[in-house]
Amino acid sequence: AGGSTWVAVVAAAGLALALETLPTVLRWLWVRRRRRPRREVLFFPSQVTCTEALLRSPGATPSGCPCSLPHGESSLSRLLSALLAARVSLELCLFAFSSPQLGRAVQLLHQRGVRVRVVTDCDYMALNGSQIGLLRKAGIQVRHDQDLGYMHHKFAIVDRRVLITGSLNWTTQAIQNNRENVLIVEDEEYVRLFLEEFERIWEEFDPTRFSFFPQKERAR
Amino acid sequence: AGGSTWVAVVAAAGLALALETLPTVLRWLWVRRRRRPRREVLFFPSQVTCTEALLRSPGATPSGCPCSLPHGESSLSRLLSALLAARVSLELCLFAFSSPQLGRAVQLLHQRGVRVRVVTDCDYMALNGSQIGLLRKAGIQVRHDQDLGYMHHKFAIVDRRVLITGSLNWTTQAIQNNRENVLIVEDEEYVRLFLEEFERIWEEFDPTRFSFFPQKERAR
């Protein structure tokens, strides 16, 4: 009977330990099985590829584009895909925006009912091929600064879930010729911090607060 | 004896389960206890603060700076701290570098024996207050492009462990006047990808491969 008492004690201890650790083990397994959040780094210059398939409107013919450009993936096509994944909202904070492909992507999202808001820099709104006028004409809200400093951010927030940020201005010159980087990060904390920055700037650039024709003293 | 056999079986099963889950539990506890990797987002413009305490050489007097600037933390001071944490290596990939504080920080690291390597853009090396000449004079290796596109990155890698990247050029204009962002990320994957990009550029900008006085056709 002494032996069986000892065995019972060990059994109880073993079971208790097993039961105690069970939630921990289950939690660990759950954490391991969760979908890995999106994390991508794009480097530029981007290979020049055809992006028509990505930018085709819903009504267009589904056949492939017959142009002579390569039709594979590129840094630009991956950036376009990340943007075109938006279903609800898109915040853009861009120093310079003149890339026609990226402009078309933003217009497509607006047509699909995505809530697009754009913040940009007043000095670069009128650069060659600027998309800003086209976006406004299409009914997209754009706000810009009125001061000496540059609005030099280059970030986008997709569906309040994915942050896209880096050194890249959205110009063809930068996409095709410059050494640039763009991070695509699905991360709550980063998205929260950059959304807060976006909302601060959005309020600060409220056009009802503008002083028209300010006497700028630009120290260039 | 039948009861004691049953108890022994349960005991064995309990112990086996406990022992099997033990490594998992230990691993989970270890992961939980590891220091949380560094993750910080800095927004600019930075408040103008005194950074003398951070940039003081080892031999200098330890008393506080008597200047009238605020002496608290700012985005610039946090960027300086992240850089000055370097003990082994610092890779810099910077479109424009004219901030005297950041220049002093890089020179301090070089004096402390940190291996500093700098890549920059040829068109911005001579901008007002450029730090590039001073770094070279101090014996720091600097390489630059010779082509039409810009080396537009703005990143640093500290001890092959921490990536610092964003929209900020290292100029006083940008630090004090612009809307900018800088991520400070301790992350193996990001560091690896950006180090690879650095090494690619470092090799491509090898000065023994330069064609001197190239006939540049700049399409600005």
Coordinates of C-alpha atoms in Angstrom, one line a residue:
Chain A
A1 CA 0.0 0.0 0.0
G2 CA 3.0 2.3 0.7
G3 CA 4.1 1.8 -2.9
S4 CA 0.7 2.5 -4.3
T5 CA 0.5 5.7 -2.3
W6 CA 3.8 6.9 -3.7
V7 CA 2.7 6.1 -7.2
A8 CA -0.6 8.0 -6.6
V9 CA 1.3 11.1 -5.4
V10 CA 3.6 11.0 -8.5
A11 CA 0.5 10.5 -10.7
A12 CA -1.3 13.5 -9.2
A13 CA 1.8 15.6 -9.5
G14 CA 2.4 14.6 -13.1
L15 CA -1.3 15.3 -14.0
A16 CA -1.3 18.6 -12.2
L17 CA 1.8 19.7 -14.1
A18 CA 0.4 18.5 -17.4
L19 CA -2.9 20.3 -16.9
E20 CA -1.1 23.5 -15.7
T21 CA 1.0 23.7 -18.8
L22 CA -1.8 22.8 -21.2
P23 CA -3.1 26.4 -21.7
T24 CA 0.4 27.6 -22.3
V25 CA 1.1 24.9 -24.9
L26 CA -2.1 25.6 -26.6
R27 CA -1.5 29.3 -26.7
W28 CA 2.0 28.8 -28.1
L29 CA 0.7 26.5 -30.8
W30 CA -2.0 29.1 -31.6
V31 CA 0.5 31.9 -31.9
R32 CA 2.7 29.8 -34.2
R33 CA -0.3 29.0 -36.5
R34 CA -1.5 32.6 -36.9
R35 CA -1.1 34.0 -40.4
R36 CA 2.2 35.8 -40.6
P37 CA 1.5 39.6 -41.0
R38 CA 2.6 41.2 -44.3
R39 CA 6.2 42.4 -44.3
E40 CA 7.9 43.3 -47.5
V41 CA 10.8 45.5 -48.5
L42 CA 10.9 46.9 -52.0
F43 CA 14.1 48.4 -53.5
F44 CA 14.2 50.7 -56.5
P45 CA 15.0 51.5 -59.3
S46 CA 12.3 49.2 -60.4
Q47 CA 12.5 47.2 -63.6
V48 CA 10.1 48.8 -66.1
T49 CA 7.2 46.3 -66.5
C50 CA 3.7 46.5 -68.0
T51 CA 1.2 47.2 -65.2
E52 CA -1.9 47.3 -67.4
A53 CA -3.2 44.0 -65.9
L54 CA -3.2 45.5 -62.4
L55 CA -4.7 48.8 -63.5
R56 CA -7.4 47.5 -65.8
S57 CA -10.9 48.8 -65.0
P58 CA -13.5 46.2 -64.1
G59 CA -15.3 46.6 -67.5
A60 CA -12.2 46.2 -69.7
T61 CA -11.4 43.2 -71.7
P62 CA -9.6 40.5 -69.7
S63 CA -7.0 39.7 -72.4
G64 CA -3.4 40.3 -71.7
C65 CA -1.7 43.6 -72.8
P66 CA 0.0 43.2 -76.2
C67 CA 2.7 45.8 -75.4
S68 CA 6.4 44.9 -75.7
L69 CA 7.3 45.5 -72.0
P70 CA 8.1 42.6 -69.7
H71 CA 4.9 41.4 -67.9
G72 CA 6.4 40.0 -64.7
E73 CA 6.6 41.4 -61.2
S74 CA 8.6 44.5 -60.3
S75 CA 9.0 46.8 -57.3
L76 CA 6.4 49.1 -58.9
S77 CA 4.0 46.3 -59.6
R78 CA 4.3 45.1 -56.0
L79 CA 3.7 48.6 -54.7
L80 CA 0.7 48.9 -56.9
S81 CA -0.7 45.6 -55.7
A82 CA -0.3 46.6 -52.0
L83 CA -2.3 49.8 -52.7
L84 CA -4.9 48.1 -54.9
A85 CA -5.6 45.8 -52.0
A86 CA -7.5 48.6 -50.2
R87 CA -11.2 48.0 -49.7
V88 CA -12.2 50.7 -47.2
S89 CA -9.7 53.6 -46.8
L90 CA -6.4 54.9 -48.2
E91 CA -4.5 57.8 -46.5
L92 CA -1.6 59.2 -48.6
C93 CA 1.0 61.6 -47.4
L94 CA 3.3 62.4 -50.3
F95 CA 5.9 65.0 -50.9
A96 CA 5.7 64.6 -54.7
F97 CA 3.2 62.6 -56.8
S98 CA 3.6 62.5 -60.5
S99 CA 3.7 58.8 -61.4
P100 CA 0.8 58.1 -63.9
Q101 CA 0.5 54.4 -62.8
L102 CA 0.3 55.3 -59.1
G103 CA -2.2 58.1 -60.0
R104 CA -4.4 55.6 -61.9
A105 CA -4.3 53.2 -59.0
V106 CA -5.5 55.9 -56.6
Q107 CA -8.3 56.9 -59.0
L108 CA -9.4 53.3 -59.4
L109 CA -9.6 52.9 -55.6
H110 CA -11.7 56.1 -55.5
Q111 CA -14.0 54.8 -58.2
R112 CA -14.4 51.5 -56.2
G113 CA -15.7 53.5 -53.2
V114 CA -12.5 53.5 -51.1
R115 CA -12.3 56.6 -49.0
V116 CA -9.1 58.3 -50.3
R117 CA -7.5 61.3 -48.5
V118 CA -4.3 62.9 -49.8
V119 CA -1.9 65.3 -48.1
T120 CA 0.9 66.8 -50.2
D121 CA 3.5 69.6 -50.3
C122 CA 2.4 72.9 -51.9
D123 CA 5.7 73.4 -53.6
Y124 CA 5.6 70.1 -55.5
M125 CA 1.9 70.1 -56.4
A126 CA 2.6 71.7 -59.8
L127 CA 5.7 69.7 -60.8
N128 CA 5.7 68.2 -64.3
G129 CA 3.0 65.5 -64.7
S130 CA 1.7 66.1 -61.2
Q131 CA -1.2 63.8 -60.4
I132 CA -2.7 66.1 -57.7
G133 CA -4.9 68.2 -60.1
L134 CA -6.2 65.0 -61.7
L135 CA -7.1 63.5 -58.3
R136 CA -8.9 66.7 -57.3
K137 CA -10.8 66.8 -60.6
A138 CA -11.9 63.2 -59.9
G139 CA -13.4 64.3 -56.6
I140 CA -10.6 63.1 -54.2
Q141 CA -9.9 65.4 -51.2
V142 CA -6.4 66.8 -51.3
R143 CA -4.9 69.0 -48.6
H144 CA -1.5 70.8 -48.6
D145 CA 0.7 73.0 -46.4
Q146 CA 1.2 76.7 -46.7
D147 CA 4.5 77.1 -44.9
L148 CA 8.2 77.1 -45.4
G149 CA 9.0 73.6 -44.3
Y150 CA 8.3 70.6 -46.6
M151 CA 5.7 68.0 -46.1
H152 CA 8.4 65.5 -46.9
H153 CA 6.6 62.2 -45.8
K154 CA 6.2 59.5 -48.4
F155 CA 3.7 57.1 -46.8
A156 CA 0.4 55.4 -47.4
I157 CA -2.0 53.6 -45.0
V158 CA -4.2 50.9 -46.5
D159 CA -7.4 50.0 -44.7
R160 CA -5.9 51.2 -41.4
R161 CA -4.0 48.0 -41.4
V162 CA -0.9 48.2 -43.6
L163 CA 1.7 51.0 -43.6
I164 CA 3.7 51.7 -46.8
T165 CA 6.6 54.0 -46.1
G166 CA 10.1 54.8 -47.3
S167 CA 12.3 57.1 -49.3
L168 CA 10.4 56.9 -52.5
N169 CA 8.6 59.9 -53.9
W170 CA 5.8 58.8 -56.3
T171 CA 7.5 60.0 -59.5
T172 CA 8.6 58.1 -62.5
Q173 CA 12.1 59.6 -62.2
A174 CA 12.4 58.1 -58.7
I175 CA 10.8 54.7 -59.6
Q176 CA 12.9 54.1 -62.7
N177 CA 16.3 55.8 -61.9
N178 CA 16.8 56.3 -58.1
R179 CA 18.1 54.0 -55.4
E180 CA 15.1 53.9 -53.1
N181 CA 13.4 51.8 -50.4
V182 CA 9.8 51.1 -49.4
L183 CA 8.6 49.1 -46.5
I184 CA 5.2 47.4 -46.5
V185 CA 4.3 46.6 -42.9
E186 CA 1.2 45.1 -41.5
D187 CA 1.6 46.3 -37.9
E188 CA -0.9 47.8 -35.5
E189 CA 1.6 50.0 -33.7
Y190 CA 3.2 51.5 -36.8
V191 CA -0.2 52.0 -38.4
R192 CA -1.5 53.8 -35.3
L193 CA 1.4 56.1 -35.0
F194 CA 1.4 57.1 -38.7
L195 CA -2.4 57.5 -38.7
E196 CA -2.1 59.9 -35.8
E197 CA 0.5 61.8 -37.8
F198 CA -1.8 61.8 -40.8
E199 CA -4.7 63.2 -38.8
R200 CA -2.5 65.9 -37.2
I201 CA -1.4 67.0 -40.6
W202 CA -4.9 66.7 -42.1
E203 CA -6.3 69.1 -39.4
E204 CA -3.4 71.5 -39.7
F205 CA -3.8 71.7 -43.5
D206 CA -7.6 72.4 -43.2
P207 CA -8.2 74.8 -46.1
T208 CA -10.7 76.9 -44.1
R209 CA -7.7 78.0 -42.1
F210 CA -5.6 79.2 -45.0
S211 CA -4.3 82.7 -45.3
F212 CA -4.6 83.3 -49.0
F213 CA -1.6 84.7 -50.9
P214 CA 0.7 84.7 -47.9
Q215 CA 3.9 86.6 -48.2
K216 CA 6.3 83.8 -48.3
E217 CA 9.9 84.4 -47.4
R218 CA 11.5 81.4 -48.8
A219 CA 15.1 81.0 -47.9
R220 CA 16.2 78.6 -50.5
Chain B
A1 CA -3.0 -4.7 -6.9
G2 CA -5.3 -3.8 -9.8
G3 CA -5.9 -0.3 -8.4
S4 CA -2.1 0.2 -8.0
T5 CA -1.5 -0.8 -11.6
W6 CA -4.1 1.7 -12.8
V7 CA -2.6 4.4 -10.7
A8 CA 0.9 3.5 -12.1
V9 CA -0.4 3.8 -15.7
V10 CA -2.0 7.2 -15.0
A11 CA 1.2 8.3 -13.3
A12 CA 3.3 7.2 -16.2
A13 CA 1.0 9.0 -18.7
G14 CA 1.0 12.2 -16.6
L15 CA 4.7 12.2 -16.3
A16 CA 5.3 11.5 -20.0
L17 CA 2.9 14.4 -20.9
A18 CA 4.6 16.7 -18.5
L19 CA 8.1 15.9 -19.7
E20 CA 7.0 16.1 -23.3
T21 CA 5.6 19.6 -22.9
L22 CA 8.5 20.8 -20.7
P23 CA 10.8 22.0 -23.6
T24 CA 7.9 23.9 -25.2
V25 CA 7.1 25.6 -21.9
L26 CA 10.7 26.5 -21.3
R27 CA 11.0 27.9 -24.8
W28 CA 7.9 29.9 -24.4
L29 CA 9.1 31.4 -21.1
W30 CA 12.4 32.2 -22.7
V31 CA 10.8 33.9 -25.6
R32 CA 8.6 35.9 -23.2
R33 CA 11.6 37.0 -21.1
R34 CA 13.8 38.1 -23.9
R35 CA 14.4 41.8 -24.0
R36 CA 11.8 43.4 -26.4
P37 CA 13.6 44.4 -29.6
R38 CA 14.0 48.2 -30.1
R39 CA 11.1 49.7 -32.1
E40 CA 10.7 53.5 -32.3
V41 CA 9.1 56.0 -34.6
L42 CA 10.4 59.5 -34.7
F43 CA 8.5 62.3 -36.3
F44 CA 9.9 65.7 -37.4
P45 CA 10.2 68.7 -37.3
S46 CA 12.2 68.1 -34.1
Q47 CA 12.1 70.5 -31.2
V48 CA 15.4 72.4 -31.1
T49 CA 17.2 71.1 -28.0
C50 CA 20.8 71.2 -26.8
T51 CA 22.6 68.0 -27.8
E52 CA 26.0 68.9 -26.2
A53 CA 25.6 66.2 -23.5
L54 CA 25.3 63.5 -26.1
L55 CA 28.1 64.8 -28.3
R56 CA 30.7 65.6 -25.6
S57 CA 34.0 63.9 -26.2
P58 CA 35.2 61.5 -23.4
G59 CA 37.8 64.1 -22.2
A60 CA 35.4 67.0 -21.9
T61 CA 34.2 68.4 -18.6
P62 CA 31.1 66.5 -17.4
S63 CA 29.2 69.7 -16.3
G64 CA 26.0 70.5 -18.1
C65 CA 25.9 72.9 -21.1
P66 CA 25.1 76.5 -20.0
C67 CA 23.3 77.4 -23.3
S68 CA 19.8 78.7 -23.3
L69 CA 18.3 75.8 -25.4
P70 CA 16.0 73.3 -23.7
H71 CA 17.9 70.3 -22.5
G72 CA 15.3 67.6 -22.8
E73 CA 14.7 64.8 -25.3
S74 CA 13.7 65.6 -28.9
S75 CA 13.5 63.6 -32.1
L76 CA 17.0 64.7 -33.0
S77 CA 18.4 63.7 -29.6
R78 CA 16.8 60.3 -29.9
L79 CA 18.2 59.8 -33.4
L80 CA 21.6 60.8 -32.1
S81 CA 21.3 58.3 -29.2
A82 CA 20.4 55.5 -31.5
L83 CA 23.5 56.2 -33.6
L84 CA 25.8 56.7 -30.7
A85 CA 24.9 53.3 -29.4
A86 CA 27.2 51.8 -32.1
R87 CA 30.1 49.9 -30.8
V88 CA 31.4 47.9 -33.9
S89 CA 30.0 49.2 -37.2
L90 CA 27.9 51.9 -38.8
E91 CA 26.8 51.9 -42.4
L92 CA 25.3 55.1 -43.7
C93 CA 23.4 55.5 -47.0
L94 CA 22.4 59.2 -47.2
F95 CA 21.1 61.3 -50.1
A96 CA 22.1 64.6 -48.3
F97 CA 24.2 65.0 -45.1
S98 CA 24.8 68.5 -43.7
S99 CA 23.6 68.4 -40.1
P100 CA 26.5 69.4 -37.9
Q101 CA 25.2 67.5 -34.9
L102 CA 24.8 64.2 -36.9
G103 CA 28.2 64.9 -38.5
R104 CA 29.8 65.2 -35.0
A105 CA 28.1 62.0 -33.9
V106 CA 29.6 60.1 -36.9
Q107 CA 33.0 61.5 -36.2
L108 CA 32.8 60.6 -32.5
L109 CA 32.0 57.0 -33.5
H110 CA 34.9 56.9 -35.9
Q111 CA 37.2 58.2 -33.1
R112 CA 35.9 55.4 -30.8
G113 CA 37.0 52.8 -33.3
V114 CA 33.6 52.0 -34.8
R115 CA 34.0 51.0 -38.5
V116 CA 32.1 53.7 -40.4
R117 CA 31.2 53.5 -44.1
V118 CA 29.3 56.2 -45.9
V119 CA 27.5 56.1 -49.3
T120 CA 26.0 59.3 -50.7
D121 CA 24.8 61.1 -53.8
C122 CA 27.4 62.9 -55.9
D123 CA 25.0 65.8 -56.6
Y124 CA 24.4 66.6 -53.0
M125 CA 27.9 66.1 -51.6
A126 CA 28.7 69.8 -52.1
L127 CA 25.5 71.3 -50.7
N128 CA 25.9 74.1 -48.1
G129 CA 27.4 72.8 -44.9
S130 CA 27.9 69.3 -46.3
Q131 CA 29.5 67.0 -43.8
I132 CA 31.0 64.7 -46.5
G133 CA 34.3 66.6 -46.8
L134 CA 34.7 66.7 -43.1
L135 CA 34.1 62.9 -42.7
R136 CA 36.6 62.2 -45.5
K137 CA 39.2 64.5 -43.9
A138 CA 38.7 62.6 -40.7
G139 CA 39.6 59.4 -42.5
I140 CA 36.2 57.9 -43.0
Q141 CA 35.5 56.1 -46.2
V142 CA 32.9 57.7 -48.4
R143 CA 31.6 56.4 -51.7
H144 CA 29.2 58.1 -54.2
D145 CA 27.5 57.4 -57.5
Q146 CA 28.5 58.8 -60.9
D147 CA 25.2 58.4 -62.6
L148 CA 22.0 60.2 -63.5
G149 CA 19.7 58.6 -60.9
Y150 CA 19.8 59.8 -57.3
M151 CA 21.2 57.7 -54.4
H152 CA 18.0 58.7 -52.5
H153 CA 18.1 56.3 -49.5
K154 CA 18.3 57.7 -46.0
F155 CA 19.2 54.8 -43.8
A156 CA 21.8 53.8 -41.2
I157 CA 22.6 50.3 -39.8
V158 CA 24.0 50.2 -36.3
D159 CA 26.2 47.2 -35.3
R160 CA 24.5 45.1 -38.0
R161 CA 21.5 44.9 -35.6
V162 CA 19.4 48.1 -35.7
L163 CA 18.0 49.7 -38.9
I164 CA 17.3 53.4 -38.9
T165 CA 15.3 54.5 -42.0
G166 CA 12.7 57.0 -43.2
S167 CA 12.1 60.1 -45.2
L168 CA 14.6 62.3 -43.3
N169 CA 17.7 63.7 -45.1
W170 CA 20.3 64.6 -42.5
T171 CA 20.1 68.3 -43.0
T172 CA 19.2 71.0 -40.4
Q173 CA 16.5 72.3 -42.8
A174 CA 14.8 68.9 -42.7
I175 CA 15.3 68.3 -39.0
Q176 CA 13.9 71.6 -37.9
N177 CA 11.3 72.5 -40.6
N178 CA 10.0 69.5 -42.4
R179 CA 7.4 66.9 -41.7
E180 CA 9.5 63.7 -41.7
N181 CA 9.5 60.2 -40.2
V182 CA 12.3 57.9 -39.1
L183 CA 11.8 54.3 -38.0
I184 CA 14.3 52.7 -35.6
V185 CA 13.9 48.9 -35.8
E186 CA 15.9 46.1 -34.3
D187 CA 15.0 43.4 -36.7
E188 CA 17.2 40.7 -38.2
E189 CA 15.3 40.5 -41.5
Y190 CA 15.2 44.2 -42.2
V191 CA 18.8 44.6 -41.2
R192 CA 19.8 41.8 -43.5
L193 CA 17.9 43.2 -46.5
F194 CA 19.2 46.7 -46.0
L195 CA 22.8 45.5 -45.4
E196 CA 22.6 43.6 -48.7
E197 CA 21.4 46.8 -50.4
F198 CA 24.3 48.7 -48.8
E199 CA 26.9 46.1 -49.9
R200 CA 25.5 46.2 -53.5
I201 CA 25.8 50.0 -53.6
W202 CA 29.2 50.0 -51.9
E203 CA 30.6 47.7 -54.6
E204 CA 28.9 49.5 -57.4
F205 CA 30.3 52.9 -56.2
D206 CA 33.9 51.4 -56.0
P207 CA 36.1 54.4 -56.9
T208 CA 38.5 52.3 -58.8
R209 CA 35.8 51.8 -61.4
F210 CA 35.1 55.5 -61.9
S211 CA 35.1 57.1 -65.3
F212 CA 36.5 60.5 -64.5
F213 CA 34.9 63.6 -65.9
P214 CA 32.0 61.7 -67.5
Q215 CA 29.9 63.6 -70.0
K216 CA 26.8 63.8 -67.9
E217 CA 23.6 64.5 -69.8
R218 CA 21.4 65.5 -66.9
A219 CA 17.8 65.7 -67.8
R220 CA 16.5 67.8 -64.9

